[in-house]
Tab-separated table of C-alpha atoms in Angstrom:
chain	number	residue	atom	x	y	z
A	1109	MET	CA	-5.299	16.582	-13.468
A	1110	GLY	CA	-4.367	16.115	-9.857
A	1111	GLU	CA	-5.892	14.437	-6.839
A	1112	SER	CA	-7.120	17.829	-5.634
A	1113	MET	CA	-9.724	17.991	-8.374
A	1114	ILE	CA	-13.328	18.374	-7.261
A	1115	VAL	CA	-16.428	17.124	-9.076
A	1116	LEU	CA	-19.813	18.646	-8.351
A	1117	GLY	CA	-22.814	16.360	-8.723
A	1118	CYS	CA	-26.166	18.071	-9.299
A	1119	ASP	CA	-29.550	16.428	-8.827
A	1120	LEU	CA	-32.069	19.072	-9.821
A	1121	SER	CA	-35.644	18.589	-8.786
A	1122	PHE	CA	-38.798	20.627	-8.920
A	1123	THR	CA	-39.247	20.141	-5.176
A	1124	ARG	CA	-35.732	19.708	-3.744
A	1125	SER	CA	-32.282	19.817	-5.341
A	1126	GLY	CA	-29.098	18.226	-4.082
A	1127	LEU	CA	-25.498	19.273	-4.708
A	1128	VAL	CA	-22.516	17.131	-3.691
A	1129	TRP	CA	-18.831	18.001	-4.080
A	1130	MET	CA	-16.545	14.960	-4.262
A	1131	ASP	CA	-12.790	14.637	-4.551
A	1132	MET	CA	-11.011	12.115	-6.753
A	1133	SER	CA	-11.008	9.530	-3.942
A	1134	TYR	CA	-14.858	9.648	-3.755
A	1135	LYS	CA	-14.756	11.581	-0.494
A	1136	VAL	CA	-17.669	13.986	-0.082
A	1137	VAL	CA	-16.100	17.330	0.777
A	1138	ARG	CA	-19.361	19.285	0.905
A	1139	HIS	CA	-23.063	18.832	0.299
A	1140	GLU	CA	-26.096	21.106	0.114
A	1141	ASP	CA	-29.756	20.553	-0.483
A	1142	TRP	CA	-32.219	23.266	-1.295
A	1143	VAL	CA	-35.914	23.797	-1.888
A	1144	CYS	CA	-36.741	26.418	-4.493
A	1145	LYS	CA	-40.245	27.386	-3.509
A	1146	PRO	CA	-42.619	28.442	-6.282
A	1147	GLY	CA	-43.652	32.026	-6.643
A	1148	PRO	CA	-42.442	35.320	-8.051
A	1149	LYS	CA	-38.781	35.563	-8.977
A	1150	ARG	CA	-38.241	31.821	-8.480
A	1151	LEU	CA	-35.656	31.651	-11.259
A	1152	LEU	CA	-33.779	34.663	-9.939
A	1153	ARG	CA	-33.675	33.057	-6.479
A	1154	ALA	CA	-32.464	29.825	-8.077
A	1155	LEU	CA	-29.754	31.606	-10.078
A	1156	ARG	CA	-28.511	33.458	-7.007
A	1157	TRP	CA	-28.505	30.272	-4.901
A	1158	PHE	CA	-26.662	28.211	-7.502
A	1159	LYS	CA	-24.174	30.995	-8.179
A	1160	GLN	CA	-23.432	31.281	-4.451
A	1161	HIS	CA	-23.206	27.524	-3.856
A	1162	THR	CA	-21.281	26.319	-6.919
A	1163	PRO	CA	-18.082	28.389	-6.871
A	1164	VAL	CA	-15.505	25.591	-6.502
A	1165	ALA	CA	-15.387	22.595	-8.807
A	1166	ASP	CA	-13.369	21.406	-11.765
A	1167	LEU	CA	-16.349	19.744	-13.423
A	1168	ALA	CA	-20.070	19.490	-12.721
A	1169	ILE	CA	-22.214	16.518	-13.646
A	1170	ILE	CA	-25.892	17.359	-13.936
A	1171	GLU	CA	-28.444	14.576	-13.984
A	1172	ASP	CA	-30.387	15.233	-17.178
A	1173	TYR	CA	-34.119	15.826	-17.083
A	1174	ALA	CA	-36.523	12.953	-16.530
A	1175	TYR	CA	-38.336	13.205	-19.833
A	1176	GLY	CA	-40.605	10.348	-18.827
A	1177	THR	CA	-42.129	12.505	-16.091
A	1178	PRO	CA	-45.913	12.352	-16.387
A	1179	SER	CA	-46.335	16.122	-16.638
A	1180	ARG	CA	-44.883	18.322	-19.363
A	1181	VAL	CA	-45.284	21.217	-16.940
A	1182	VAL	CA	-42.842	19.556	-14.531
A	1183	VAL	CA	-40.324	18.977	-17.358
A	1184	VAL	CA	-40.545	22.659	-18.365
A	1185	LYS	CA	-40.024	23.789	-14.765
A	1186	LEU	CA	-37.056	21.427	-14.429
A	1187	ALA	CA	-35.611	22.873	-17.637
A	1188	GLU	CA	-35.945	26.374	-16.196
A	1189	LEU	CA	-34.170	25.302	-13.007
A	1190	GLY	CA	-31.518	23.563	-15.095
A	1191	ALA	CA	-30.921	26.747	-17.068
A	1192	ALA	CA	-30.398	28.691	-13.827
A	1193	CYS	CA	-27.905	26.064	-12.637
A	1194	LYS	CA	-26.040	26.064	-15.971
A	1195	MET	CA	-25.870	29.871	-15.990
A	1196	ALA	CA	-24.370	29.850	-12.493
A	1197	LEU	CA	-21.837	27.185	-13.480
A	1198	GLU	CA	-20.850	29.145	-16.573
A	1199	ALA	CA	-20.622	32.380	-14.546
A	1200	ASN	CA	-18.238	30.579	-12.166
A	1201	GLY	CA	-16.170	29.110	-15.030
A	1202	ILE	CA	-17.179	25.503	-14.300
A	1203	ASP	CA	-17.561	23.072	-17.197
A	1204	TYR	CA	-20.504	20.687	-16.983
A	1205	LEU	CA	-21.879	17.569	-18.598
A	1206	LEU	CA	-25.477	16.337	-18.714
A	1207	VAL	CA	-25.801	12.622	-18.035
A	1208	SER	CA	-29.015	10.635	-18.296
A	1209	PRO	CA	-30.566	9.305	-15.088
A	1210	SER	CA	-30.311	5.751	-16.431
A	1211	ALA	CA	-26.574	6.126	-17.162
A	1212	ILE	CA	-25.954	7.416	-13.635
A	1213	LYS	CA	-27.950	4.550	-12.088
A	1214	LYS	CA	-26.242	1.954	-14.275
A	1215	HIS	CA	-22.830	3.318	-13.384
A	1216	VAL	CA	-23.473	2.884	-9.650
A	1217	THR	CA	-25.703	-0.204	-9.560
A	1218	GLY	CA	-25.197	-1.961	-12.889
A	1219	LYS	CA	-28.872	-1.437	-13.683
A	1220	GLY	CA	-30.225	1.690	-15.412
A	1221	THR	CA	-33.655	1.309	-13.855
A	1222	ALA	CA	-32.521	0.938	-10.240
A	1223	GLU	CA	-34.626	2.570	-7.536
A	1224	LYS	CA	-33.254	5.495	-5.537
A	1225	ASP	CA	-32.783	3.442	-2.365
A	1226	VAL	CA	-30.672	0.931	-4.298
A	1227	VAL	CA	-28.467	3.731	-5.650
A	1228	ALA	CA	-28.020	5.065	-2.096
A	1229	ARG	CA	-27.179	1.610	-0.750
A	1230	GLU	CA	-24.612	0.960	-3.526
A	1231	LEU	CA	-22.971	4.360	-2.995
A	1232	GLU	CA	-22.416	3.417	0.620
A	1233	ARG	CA	-21.145	-0.058	-0.264
A	1234	LEU	CA	-18.804	1.084	-3.045
A	1235	HIS	CA	-17.556	4.414	-1.744
A	1236	GLY	CA	-18.667	4.751	1.880
A	1237	VAL	CA	-20.948	7.648	0.914
A	1238	LYS	CA	-24.041	7.986	3.078
A	1239	PHE	CA	-26.309	10.853	4.048
A	1240	ASP	CA	-28.235	10.487	7.286
A	1241	HIS	CA	-31.016	12.934	6.428
A	1242	ASP	CA	-31.506	12.444	2.696
A	1243	LYS	CA	-35.203	13.067	2.185
A	1244	GLY	CA	-36.088	11.906	-1.325
A	1245	TYR	CA	-32.532	10.655	-1.948
A	1246	ASP	CA	-31.566	13.964	-3.608
A	1247	LEU	CA	-28.109	13.995	-2.029
A	1248	SER	CA	-27.523	10.348	-2.936
A	1249	ASP	CA	-28.501	11.070	-6.529
A	1250	ALA	CA	-26.158	14.075	-6.590
A	1251	ALA	CA	-23.359	11.916	-5.124
A	1252	ALA	CA	-24.004	9.317	-7.834
A	1253	CYS	CA	-23.548	12.082	-10.420
A	1254	ALA	CA	-20.311	13.162	-8.745
A	1255	ALA	CA	-19.015	9.562	-8.668
A	1256	TRP	CA	-19.774	9.283	-12.393
A	1257	GLY	CA	-17.725	12.462	-12.891
A	1258	VAL	CA	-14.807	11.183	-10.800
A	1259	ASP	CA	-14.652	8.059	-12.974
A	1260	TYR	CA	-15.027	10.156	-16.141
A	1261	LEU	CA	-12.073	12.344	-15.173
A	1262	GLY	CA	-10.099	9.264	-14.128
A	1263	ARG	CA	-10.601	7.760	-17.605
A	1264	LYS	CA	-9.367	11.003	-19.209
A	1265	ARG	CA	-6.023	10.830	-17.377
């Protein structure tokens, strides 16, 4: 495993998803955010978008579903979106891991229940990662996933 490895962090959300590609020095090499509007063929649009936007990575870290979400409907829709993302990753030959939101937060902040703004602030402090227009902190959450993956791969060396 060389320094040129890339980790893709995925924060999937019913309203807005964030993807962040990070190298082994925690440098963000690319980021995308996307709104998958409801309606006919939503999953097909999601699959096509993910397949187009996830072609280069050595490993993807997907923040697992928030099972504590108040609505089971939201969890089901997140699961559908997650399936589209996983299918695209598999179609592009990218291995992925699901990591709980609390594990991602704890990894960055030391506290598994940290708020999104705290995660964003710690990412900037620890790794210099900041997104100027990060509505809902989706990109920061995706970057936190990627940082978890960088450390995971570093431990495997």
